[in-house]
XYZ file of C-alpha atoms in Angstrom:
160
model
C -18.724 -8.039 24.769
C -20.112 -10.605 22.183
C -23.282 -11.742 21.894
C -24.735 -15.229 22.188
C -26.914 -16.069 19.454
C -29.088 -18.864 19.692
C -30.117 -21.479 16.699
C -33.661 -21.110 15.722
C -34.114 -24.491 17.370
C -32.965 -22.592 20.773
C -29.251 -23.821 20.252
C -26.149 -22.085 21.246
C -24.567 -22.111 18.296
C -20.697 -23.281 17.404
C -18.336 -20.842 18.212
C -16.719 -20.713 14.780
C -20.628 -19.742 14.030
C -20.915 -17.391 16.673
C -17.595 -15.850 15.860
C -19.254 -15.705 12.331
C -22.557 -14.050 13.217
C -21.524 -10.117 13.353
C -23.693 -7.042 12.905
C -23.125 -4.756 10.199
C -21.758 -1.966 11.530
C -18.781 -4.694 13.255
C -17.524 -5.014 9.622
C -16.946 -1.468 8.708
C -13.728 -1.714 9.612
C -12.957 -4.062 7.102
C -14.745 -1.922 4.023
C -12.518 1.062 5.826
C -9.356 -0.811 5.680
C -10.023 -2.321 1.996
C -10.769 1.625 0.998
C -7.421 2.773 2.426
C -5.609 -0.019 -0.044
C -7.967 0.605 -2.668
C -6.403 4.138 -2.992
C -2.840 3.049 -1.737
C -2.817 1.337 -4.834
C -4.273 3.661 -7.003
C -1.769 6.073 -5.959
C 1.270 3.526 -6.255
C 0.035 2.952 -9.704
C -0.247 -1.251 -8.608
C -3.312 -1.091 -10.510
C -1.966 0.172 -13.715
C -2.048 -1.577 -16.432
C 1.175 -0.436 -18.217
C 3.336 -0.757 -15.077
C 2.419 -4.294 -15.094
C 3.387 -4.512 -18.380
C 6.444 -2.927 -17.543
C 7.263 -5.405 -14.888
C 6.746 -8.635 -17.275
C 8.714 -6.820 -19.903
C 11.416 -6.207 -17.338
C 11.508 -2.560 -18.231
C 11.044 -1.032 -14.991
C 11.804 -1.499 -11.423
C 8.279 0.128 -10.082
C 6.404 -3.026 -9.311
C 9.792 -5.341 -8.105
C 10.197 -2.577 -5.860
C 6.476 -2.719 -4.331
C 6.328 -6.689 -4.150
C 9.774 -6.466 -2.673
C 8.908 -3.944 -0.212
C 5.472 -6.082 0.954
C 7.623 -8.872 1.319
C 10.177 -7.419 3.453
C 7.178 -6.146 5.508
C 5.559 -9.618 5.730
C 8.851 -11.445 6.726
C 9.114 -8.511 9.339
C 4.999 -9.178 10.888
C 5.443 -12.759 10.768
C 8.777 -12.488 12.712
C 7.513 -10.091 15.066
C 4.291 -11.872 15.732
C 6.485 -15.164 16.667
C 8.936 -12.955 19.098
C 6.525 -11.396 20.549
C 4.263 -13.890 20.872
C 1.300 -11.462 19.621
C -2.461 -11.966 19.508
C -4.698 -11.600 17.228
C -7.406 -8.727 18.295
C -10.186 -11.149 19.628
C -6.411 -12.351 21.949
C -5.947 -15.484 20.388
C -2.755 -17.256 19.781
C -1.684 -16.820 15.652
C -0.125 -20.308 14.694
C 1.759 -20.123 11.479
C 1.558 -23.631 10.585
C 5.037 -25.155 8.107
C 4.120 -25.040 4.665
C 5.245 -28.400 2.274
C 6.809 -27.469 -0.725
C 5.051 -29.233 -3.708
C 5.787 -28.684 -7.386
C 1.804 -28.114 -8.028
C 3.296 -24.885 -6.205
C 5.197 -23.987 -9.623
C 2.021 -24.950 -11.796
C 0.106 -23.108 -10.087
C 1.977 -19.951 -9.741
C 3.432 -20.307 -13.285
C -0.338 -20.283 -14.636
C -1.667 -16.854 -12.128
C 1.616 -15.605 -13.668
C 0.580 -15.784 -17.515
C -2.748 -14.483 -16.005
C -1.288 -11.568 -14.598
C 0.512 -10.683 -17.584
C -2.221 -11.236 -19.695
C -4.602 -9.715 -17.879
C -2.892 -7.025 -16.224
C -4.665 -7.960 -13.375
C -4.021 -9.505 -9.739
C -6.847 -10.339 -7.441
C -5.750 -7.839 -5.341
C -6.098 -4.870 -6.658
C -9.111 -6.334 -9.273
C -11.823 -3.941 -7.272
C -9.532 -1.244 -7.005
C -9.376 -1.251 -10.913
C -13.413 -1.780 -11.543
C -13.511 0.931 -8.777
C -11.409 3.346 -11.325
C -14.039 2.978 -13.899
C -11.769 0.051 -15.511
C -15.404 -1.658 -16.057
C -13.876 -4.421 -18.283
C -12.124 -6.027 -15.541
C -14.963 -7.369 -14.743
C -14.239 -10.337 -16.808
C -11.139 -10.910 -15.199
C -13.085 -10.846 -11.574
C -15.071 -13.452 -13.437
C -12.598 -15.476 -14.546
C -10.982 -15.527 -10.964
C -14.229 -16.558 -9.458
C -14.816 -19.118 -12.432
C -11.007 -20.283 -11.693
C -11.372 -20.387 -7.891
C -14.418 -22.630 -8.894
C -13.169 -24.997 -10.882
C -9.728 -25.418 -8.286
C -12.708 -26.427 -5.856
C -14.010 -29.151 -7.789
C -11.168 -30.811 -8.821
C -8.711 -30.383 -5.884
C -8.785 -34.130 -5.073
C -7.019 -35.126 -7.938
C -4.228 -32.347 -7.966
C -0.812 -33.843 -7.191
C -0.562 -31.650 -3.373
């Protein structure tokens, strides 16, 4: 059973807040889960700089094969989850809401492409690289943040 947490000025707080205010030990099974992909792709090689290579290079199947199979999975969840009409753990409903096409789309994904193959990096599997010892993708996790950033400020005046 949850808690109820008051404000400090003796107000129940929101429940988007309340759903927000966890202990610690609530969250371990999010650092357990990211562990478990953290070595899933260490072991698939997904953090490997040459097999990125590879893929932009169009020299090997390795990383087609691992994008292909994720999104086979996700079409699979998402179409389960709408049969089945399946909650989410807390037993809410999950609304997948219809995305608009836009060509910012293209932009955008064109750009985290050059990244990608410049970088050899994805924000996925960035930790999973510094947590190899591959200490100078740091600046990539930098430039992702500093990216993320600057997307915030000037969102408004993107074509959307």
């Amino acid at each position: 059973m949850k808690e109820r947490i008051r404000d400090t000025d003796g107000e129940m707080p929101s429940q988007m807040e309340a759903a927000t205010a966890q202990r610690w030990y609530q969250l371990i099974k999010y650092a357990v889960v990211g562990i478990f992909f953290g070595i899933l792709f260490v072991k698939a090689e997904v953090i490997s700089w040459f097999r990125i290579q590879e893929m932009f290079r169009l020299q090997s199947f390795h990383m087609y094969g691992i994008i292909g199979s994720a999104i086979v999975v996700g079409m699979l969840s998402v179409w389960l989850i709408k049969k089945f009409n399946i909650k989410t753990l807390d037993g809410e409903t999950v609304r997948i809401h219809p995305k608009k096409f836009s060509k910012g789309q293209v932009y955008g994904g064109l750009l985290f492409g050059l990244g990608w193959a410049i970088t050899g990096a994805c924000p996925g599997p960035l930790f999973a690289q510094i947590g190899t010892g591959a200490t100078v993708i740091v600046v990539t996790l930098l430039s992702a943040i500093a990216g993320t950033w600057v997307y915030g400020r000037i969102r408004e005046k993107l074509p959307h």
